[in-house]
Amino acid sequence: NPDFIYPAFRRNEVLAALEKPLGDLCISRPKERLDWGIEMPFDRNYVTYVWFDALLNYYTFSGEGEGNKRWPADEHHIGKDIMVPAHAVYWPIMLKAMGLPLPGRLVVHGFWTINGAKMSKSTGNYIEPHEYIDKFGADALRYFLMRECVFGQDADFTEDKFCQRYASDLANDLGNLVQRSLSMLNRYRQGVVPAYAEEAVTEPEAGLRSDEVLTTYGEAMDALNHRGALEAVWGLVQRANQYVDETAPFKLAKDETQADRLDVILAHLVETVRRLAILVAPVLPQSAIRIQEQLNLEPTTLLAKAAFGTTLANQQINKPQPLFPRLEHLEAKEETSK
C-alpha cells in the first residue's frame, strides 16, 4: 500500500528504518522499576509499557462493537518524531494482530522552528500562542500557520514574517477588499446589491465570475496542500482588488450616465466577497462569519455555494466593520490600555 504513509518521503524513511533488524518489543515493565502504569491482567507484578497502552487508546476511546463509527480513522495524523517505530511499525502490527482495520493512511507532519532554531521550553526558545491571539486574533495566527508551511515539512516562525503576512494578506488584501466593497455599496446604493443585465457584463468581470478557483482549492485541500489552497483564494482576492483599481467605481459614481456600469461593478465585488467568505472559512472561521453577517446572510461553509451567482441581487447588507485592524492601530490601542 504505497499510499499508506503521507507524504511519500516519510514512507521512504520508514522503509529505510526497516532495512535494519527489528527486535522484539517488550510490552511490560516490572513494578519495582515503574509503579504508575496499568497492571498487566495476567501478572500484577508488571505494568503495561506506555507506548503499547497509549496506542491502544486510539481504538478503545472510540467505543468497541458494531456501532463504532469512529474507527477506522480515515487519516491518522502524527508528528514526525513519533512516526518510527511506534506509529508506522508497532501500531499497524497491533491492529493486524487484533483483526482490526488499519486507518486509511498515516499522515505525518513536520515541526515548527523559531528563527531557524528548534523550539525548546528549557532555553526559552518558543512562542506563547495566546499573546498573538490576544493581539491579532486566533484567525490571524491560524492563517499564518496554514499559509506559511508546506505540509509534512518543517516551517519557521518569526515575528517579522507573521506581521508581514498579517499586514499584507489579511489587512491590506482581504480586509481592505471587504471594507471598500461594502463601503462603496452603502455609499452609492444605500447598501442594496444592484441587479444587472447579463449583456452588461464585460471582459474585466471574467476573472471574478470564474469558478476555476473552486477546483484548484478543492484539489489542494484534498491533498492537504493548505498553502496551495490559500494561494488560489488569494489570487481571487488580489484580482478583485485590481478590479477596483481598474474600473474605478468611485469615479463612475460621479457620472450619472455610468449608473448601469457601476451596478455591474458593485454587484460583482459584493458577490466576490460572499464567495471569499466561504473559501476562507476553514482557516478564518470567525472572520468568515463576520463577513457573512455584514452581508446579512446566514453563515455557511458549503464549498458548492462558493460558485459564482447572482443571488445577492436586491439584498440589503449591513454596514462594514474592519476585519483586521492595521498594525499601527493595534499598537496605538496597546499604548492606550497601558
Short mmCIF file of C-alpha atoms in Angstrom, two decimals:
data_model
loop_
_atom_site.label_atom_id
_atom_site.label_comp_id
_atom_site.label_asym_id
_atom_site.label_seq_id
_atom_site.Cartn_x
_atom_site.Cartn_y
_atom_site.Cartn_z
CA ASN A 1 0.00 0.00 0.00
CA PRO A 2 2.27 2.82 -1.22
CA ASP A 3 -0.26 5.44 -0.14
CA PHE A 4 -0.42 4.32 3.48
CA ILE A 5 2.11 6.93 4.66
CA TYR A 6 1.87 10.56 3.51
CA PRO A 7 3.90 12.49 2.41
CA ALA A 8 5.77 9.95 0.29
CA PHE A 9 9.21 10.93 1.58
CA ARG A 10 8.11 9.92 5.08
CA ARG A 11 7.24 6.47 3.73
CA ASN A 12 10.77 6.20 2.40
CA GLU A 13 12.10 6.97 5.88
CA VAL A 14 10.08 4.07 7.31
CA LEU A 15 11.30 1.66 4.63
CA ALA A 16 14.87 2.73 5.29
CA ALA A 17 14.41 2.11 9.03
CA LEU A 18 13.02 -1.37 8.34
CA GLU A 19 16.15 -2.36 6.45
CA LYS A 20 17.75 -2.88 9.85
CA PRO A 21 16.74 -5.86 12.03
CA LEU A 22 13.73 -5.05 14.21
CA GLY A 23 13.91 -6.67 17.62
CA ASP A 24 11.02 -7.87 19.78
CA LEU A 25 9.04 -5.25 21.68
CA CYS A 26 8.68 -5.80 25.40
CA ILE A 27 5.19 -4.56 26.29
CA SER A 28 5.61 -4.67 30.08
CA ARG A 29 7.76 -3.13 32.79
CA PRO A 30 8.35 -4.55 36.30
CA LYS A 31 6.51 -2.69 39.04
CA GLU A 32 9.68 -2.42 41.07
CA ARG A 33 11.02 -0.20 38.29
CA LEU A 34 7.82 1.57 37.29
CA ASP A 35 4.81 1.51 39.59
CA TRP A 36 2.47 4.07 37.98
CA GLY A 37 1.48 2.11 34.88
CA ILE A 38 -1.57 -0.03 34.23
CA GLU A 39 -1.19 -3.52 35.66
CA MET A 40 -0.89 -6.46 33.28
CA PRO A 41 -4.06 -8.55 33.73
CA PHE A 42 -2.12 -11.82 33.86
CA ASP A 43 0.68 -10.67 36.21
CA ARG A 44 0.15 -7.95 38.82
CA ASN A 45 3.90 -7.56 39.26
CA TYR A 46 4.14 -5.89 35.88
CA VAL A 47 2.63 -2.80 34.30
CA THR A 48 1.96 -2.07 30.64
CA TYR A 49 4.65 -0.29 28.64
CA VAL A 50 3.27 3.17 27.97
CA TRP A 51 3.76 3.08 24.18
CA PHE A 52 1.72 -0.11 23.98
CA ASP A 53 -1.11 1.20 26.14
CA ALA A 54 -1.13 4.63 24.50
CA LEU A 55 -1.51 3.22 21.00
CA LEU A 56 -4.47 1.08 22.06
CA ASN A 57 -6.30 4.23 23.17
CA TYR A 58 -6.77 5.30 19.56
CA TYR A 59 -9.19 2.42 19.20
CA THR A 60 -10.63 1.98 22.69
CA PHE A 61 -11.61 5.65 23.13
CA SER A 62 -13.96 5.39 20.20
CA GLY A 63 -16.05 2.59 21.68
CA GLU A 64 -15.95 -1.04 20.62
CA GLY A 65 -18.60 -3.04 18.80
CA GLU A 66 -20.54 -2.82 15.56
CA GLY A 67 -21.79 0.67 16.41
CA ASN A 68 -18.23 2.04 16.36
CA LYS A 69 -18.32 4.72 13.69
CA ARG A 70 -15.07 6.42 14.67
CA TRP A 71 -12.76 3.59 13.71
CA PRO A 72 -11.05 3.07 11.40
CA ALA A 73 -9.93 6.67 11.05
CA ASP A 74 -9.73 7.99 7.51
CA GLU A 75 -6.45 9.65 8.41
CA HIS A 76 -4.24 9.29 11.45
CA HIS A 77 -2.17 12.48 11.94
CA ILE A 78 1.09 12.32 13.90
CA GLY A 79 4.34 14.23 14.29
CA LYS A 80 7.48 13.06 12.52
CA ASP A 81 9.29 12.35 15.80
CA ILE A 82 6.91 9.54 16.79
CA MET A 83 6.46 8.01 13.35
CA VAL A 84 9.13 5.29 13.67
CA PRO A 85 8.71 2.83 15.15
CA ALA A 86 5.61 3.48 17.28
CA HIS A 87 3.03 4.60 14.70
CA ALA A 88 4.41 3.31 11.42
CA VAL A 89 5.51 -0.12 12.71
CA TYR A 90 4.08 -1.16 16.08
CA TRP A 91 0.59 0.29 15.67
CA PRO A 92 -0.26 -1.36 12.31
CA ILE A 93 1.12 -4.68 13.63
CA MET A 94 -1.03 -4.43 16.75
CA LEU A 95 -4.16 -3.74 14.68
CA LYS A 96 -3.40 -6.67 12.39
CA ALA A 97 -2.91 -8.94 15.41
CA MET A 98 -6.29 -7.90 16.83
CA GLY A 99 -8.03 -8.36 13.49
CA LEU A 100 -8.93 -4.66 13.33
CA PRO A 101 -8.82 -2.44 10.24
CA LEU A 102 -5.96 -0.04 9.76
CA PRO A 103 -6.54 3.70 9.33
CA GLY A 104 -6.85 4.87 5.75
CA ARG A 105 -3.41 6.42 5.89
CA LEU A 106 -0.82 7.74 8.28
CA VAL A 107 -0.30 11.48 7.78
CA VAL A 108 2.97 12.80 9.18
CA HIS A 109 3.59 16.49 9.83
CA GLY A 110 6.84 18.33 10.48
CA PHE A 111 7.95 20.74 13.19
CA TRP A 112 7.80 24.48 13.67
CA THR A 113 11.12 26.15 14.36
CA ILE A 114 11.68 29.71 15.58
CA ASN A 115 14.13 31.94 13.76
CA GLY A 116 15.67 28.80 12.31
CA ALA A 117 16.22 27.10 15.69
CA LYS A 118 14.43 24.21 17.38
CA MET A 119 11.73 25.13 19.89
CA SER A 120 12.76 24.48 23.48
CA LYS A 121 10.99 25.39 26.71
CA SER A 122 14.17 24.85 28.71
CA THR A 123 16.04 27.50 26.71
CA GLY A 124 13.00 29.76 26.37
CA ASN A 125 13.04 29.46 22.58
CA TYR A 126 9.30 29.24 21.97
CA ILE A 127 6.29 31.45 21.43
CA GLU A 128 3.20 31.83 23.56
CA PRO A 129 0.28 31.49 21.10
CA HIS A 130 -2.14 33.38 23.35
CA GLU A 131 -0.01 36.51 23.10
CA TYR A 132 -0.60 36.55 19.34
CA ILE A 133 -4.23 35.55 19.71
CA ASP A 134 -4.90 38.33 22.21
CA LYS A 135 -3.34 40.95 19.94
CA PHE A 136 -4.20 39.73 16.43
CA GLY A 137 -6.98 37.16 16.92
CA ALA A 138 -6.97 33.39 16.52
CA ASP A 139 -7.83 33.64 12.81
CA ALA A 140 -4.66 35.59 12.07
CA LEU A 141 -2.44 33.06 13.81
CA ARG A 142 -4.23 30.15 12.15
CA TYR A 143 -3.83 31.80 8.76
CA PHE A 144 -0.08 32.24 9.21
CA LEU A 145 0.40 28.63 10.28
CA MET A 146 -1.57 27.29 7.32
CA ARG A 147 -0.15 29.68 4.72
CA GLU A 148 3.50 29.57 5.73
CA CYS A 149 4.14 25.83 5.84
CA VAL A 150 4.32 23.03 3.29
CA PHE A 151 2.53 20.13 4.89
CA GLY A 152 4.88 17.40 6.04
CA GLN A 153 7.95 19.62 6.11
CA ASP A 154 9.34 21.83 8.85
CA ALA A 155 8.39 25.51 8.85
CA ASP A 156 9.92 28.52 10.55
CA PHE A 157 8.11 31.09 12.70
CA THR A 158 9.43 34.62 13.03
CA GLU A 159 7.57 37.64 14.31
CA ASP A 160 8.61 39.64 11.26
CA LYS A 161 7.12 37.09 8.88
CA PHE A 162 3.95 36.89 10.96
CA CYS A 163 3.48 40.67 10.97
CA GLN A 164 4.19 40.82 7.24
CA ARG A 165 1.52 38.20 6.49
CA TYR A 166 -0.94 39.97 8.77
CA ALA A 167 -0.38 43.39 7.21
CA SER A 168 -0.20 42.35 3.55
CA ASP A 169 -2.53 39.35 3.23
CA LEU A 170 -5.13 39.99 5.91
CA ALA A 171 -5.28 43.75 6.47
CA ASN A 172 -4.30 45.11 3.04
CA ASP A 173 -5.67 42.37 0.78
CA LEU A 174 -8.72 40.64 2.25
CA GLY A 175 -9.69 43.18 4.90
CA ASN A 176 -9.31 46.12 2.55
CA LEU A 177 -11.33 44.40 -0.20
CA VAL A 178 -14.26 43.66 2.10
CA GLN A 179 -14.18 47.11 3.67
CA ARG A 180 -14.12 49.15 0.49
CA SER A 181 -16.51 46.90 -1.46
CA LEU A 182 -19.22 47.10 1.18
CA SER A 183 -18.49 50.76 1.93
CA MET A 184 -18.99 51.72 -1.71
CA LEU A 185 -22.21 49.72 -1.86
CA ASN A 186 -23.51 51.57 1.18
CA ARG A 187 -22.36 54.92 -0.14
CA TYR A 188 -23.57 54.63 -3.74
CA ARG A 189 -26.55 52.24 -3.49
CA GLN A 190 -27.71 52.63 0.13
CA GLY A 191 -26.45 49.14 0.91
CA VAL A 192 -28.70 47.36 -1.61
CA VAL A 193 -26.97 44.99 -4.04
CA PRO A 194 -27.99 46.06 -7.55
CA ALA A 195 -29.36 43.70 -10.18
CA TYR A 196 -27.85 43.94 -13.65
CA ALA A 197 -28.40 42.64 -17.15
CA GLU A 198 -26.08 39.83 -18.28
CA GLU A 199 -25.34 41.64 -21.52
CA ALA A 200 -23.82 44.45 -19.44
CA VAL A 201 -21.04 42.12 -18.24
CA THR A 202 -17.66 42.83 -19.86
CA GLU A 203 -14.22 41.22 -20.03
CA PRO A 204 -12.92 42.67 -16.74
CA GLU A 205 -15.57 40.67 -14.85
CA ALA A 206 -14.38 37.32 -16.26
CA GLY A 207 -11.80 36.72 -13.54
CA LEU A 208 -14.37 37.30 -10.82
CA ARG A 209 -17.02 35.10 -12.41
CA SER A 210 -14.77 32.08 -12.98
CA ASP A 211 -15.24 29.01 -10.78
CA GLU A 212 -11.78 27.66 -11.56
CA VAL A 213 -10.69 28.72 -8.07
CA LEU A 214 -13.09 26.16 -6.57
CA THR A 215 -11.46 23.30 -8.47
CA THR A 216 -7.93 24.37 -7.57
CA TYR A 217 -8.94 24.99 -3.96
CA GLY A 218 -10.74 21.64 -3.60
CA GLU A 219 -7.90 19.63 -5.11
CA ALA A 220 -5.34 21.37 -2.92
CA MET A 221 -7.35 20.81 0.25
CA ASP A 222 -7.85 17.12 -0.60
CA ALA A 223 -4.07 16.83 -0.95
CA LEU A 224 -3.51 18.59 2.41
CA ASN A 225 -1.90 21.40 0.45
CA HIS A 226 -3.33 24.15 2.62
CA ARG A 227 -0.86 26.70 1.38
CA GLY A 228 -1.77 25.95 -2.24
CA ALA A 229 -5.47 26.29 -1.43
CA LEU A 230 -4.92 29.66 0.22
CA GLU A 231 -2.75 30.84 -2.65
CA ALA A 232 -5.66 30.10 -5.01
CA VAL A 233 -8.05 32.05 -2.78
CA TRP A 234 -5.68 34.99 -2.51
CA GLY A 235 -5.39 35.01 -6.28
CA LEU A 236 -9.10 35.87 -6.32
CA VAL A 237 -8.63 38.43 -3.54
CA GLN A 238 -5.87 40.18 -5.46
CA ARG A 239 -7.81 40.05 -8.73
CA ALA A 240 -10.77 41.72 -7.02
CA ASN A 241 -8.57 44.48 -5.64
CA GLN A 242 -7.07 45.01 -9.09
CA TYR A 243 -10.61 45.13 -10.48
CA VAL A 244 -11.43 48.04 -8.18
CA ASP A 245 -8.34 49.92 -9.31
CA GLU A 246 -9.03 49.23 -12.99
CA THR A 247 -12.73 50.07 -13.01
CA ALA A 248 -12.54 52.97 -10.51
CA PRO A 249 -16.16 52.81 -9.25
CA PHE A 250 -15.52 55.86 -7.07
CA LYS A 251 -15.07 57.86 -10.28
CA LEU A 252 -18.04 56.31 -12.09
CA ALA A 253 -20.27 57.25 -9.15
CA LYS A 254 -19.80 60.92 -10.11
CA ASP A 255 -21.25 60.32 -13.59
CA GLU A 256 -24.97 59.52 -13.74
CA THR A 257 -24.61 58.12 -17.26
CA GLN A 258 -22.39 55.36 -15.82
CA ALA A 259 -25.01 54.14 -13.32
CA ASP A 260 -25.56 50.80 -15.07
CA ARG A 261 -21.85 50.13 -15.28
CA LEU A 262 -21.46 50.99 -11.61
CA ASP A 263 -24.23 48.50 -10.79
CA VAL A 264 -22.28 45.72 -12.55
CA ILE A 265 -19.08 46.55 -10.71
CA LEU A 266 -20.60 46.81 -7.25
CA ALA A 267 -22.60 43.61 -7.69
CA HIS A 268 -19.51 41.67 -8.78
CA LEU A 269 -17.45 42.99 -5.88
CA VAL A 270 -20.04 42.05 -3.28
CA GLU A 271 -20.55 38.62 -4.88
CA THR A 272 -16.80 38.07 -4.73
CA VAL A 273 -16.81 38.96 -1.05
CA ARG A 274 -19.62 36.44 -0.49
CA ARG A 275 -17.64 33.70 -2.23
CA LEU A 276 -14.47 34.51 -0.35
CA ALA A 277 -16.25 34.22 2.99
CA ILE A 278 -16.92 30.55 2.22
CA LEU A 279 -13.48 29.83 0.82
CA VAL A 280 -11.61 31.25 3.82
CA ALA A 281 -13.93 29.66 6.40
CA PRO A 282 -11.78 26.58 7.21
CA VAL A 283 -8.81 28.79 8.09
CA LEU A 284 -10.54 32.03 9.13
CA PRO A 285 -13.79 30.76 10.70
CA GLN A 286 -14.62 33.81 12.80
CA SER A 287 -13.77 36.23 10.01
CA ALA A 288 -15.94 34.24 7.60
CA ILE A 289 -18.91 34.54 9.95
CA ARG A 290 -18.33 38.28 10.37
CA ILE A 291 -18.22 38.79 6.60
CA GLN A 292 -21.44 36.85 6.12
CA GLU A 293 -23.11 38.80 8.90
CA GLN A 294 -22.08 42.05 7.19
CA LEU A 295 -23.70 40.69 4.03
CA ASN A 296 -26.82 39.95 6.08
CA LEU A 297 -26.50 36.22 5.28
CA GLU A 298 -26.79 33.07 7.34
CA PRO A 299 -23.30 31.62 7.84
CA THR A 300 -22.42 28.69 5.59
CA THR A 301 -19.24 26.78 4.81
CA LEU A 302 -20.53 24.63 1.92
CA LEU A 303 -17.97 24.84 -0.87
CA ALA A 304 -20.62 24.33 -3.55
CA LYS A 305 -22.20 27.62 -2.50
CA ALA A 306 -18.98 29.45 -3.34
CA ALA A 307 -19.79 29.13 -7.04
CA PHE A 308 -20.44 32.43 -8.79
CA GLY A 309 -24.09 33.52 -8.75
CA THR A 310 -26.47 36.45 -8.64
CA THR A 311 -28.48 35.51 -5.57
CA LEU A 312 -27.45 38.71 -3.77
CA ALA A 313 -29.45 40.92 -6.14
CA ASN A 314 -31.61 43.36 -4.12
CA GLN A 315 -30.04 42.14 -0.87
CA GLN A 316 -29.80 44.77 1.88
CA ILE A 317 -26.40 44.50 3.52
CA ASN A 318 -25.17 45.83 6.83
CA LYS A 319 -22.51 48.45 7.37
CA PRO A 320 -18.97 47.05 7.14
CA GLN A 321 -16.81 46.57 10.20
CA PRO A 322 -13.00 46.26 9.99
CA LEU A 323 -11.88 42.64 9.98
CA PHE A 324 -8.17 43.08 10.61
CA PRO A 325 -7.11 46.38 12.22
CA ARG A 326 -3.86 47.71 10.82
CA LEU A 327 -0.77 47.22 12.95
CA GLU A 328 -0.43 50.90 13.82
CA HIS A 329 -3.99 50.85 15.19
CA LEU A 330 -3.20 47.79 17.31
CA GLU A 331 -0.08 49.44 18.68
CA ALA A 332 -1.98 52.63 19.48
CA LYS A 333 -4.64 50.58 21.26
CA GLU A 334 -1.99 48.84 23.32
CA GLU A 335 -0.48 52.17 24.37
CA THR A 336 -3.91 53.49 25.36
CA SER A 337 -4.62 50.45 27.53
CA LYS A 338 -1.37 50.77 29.49
#
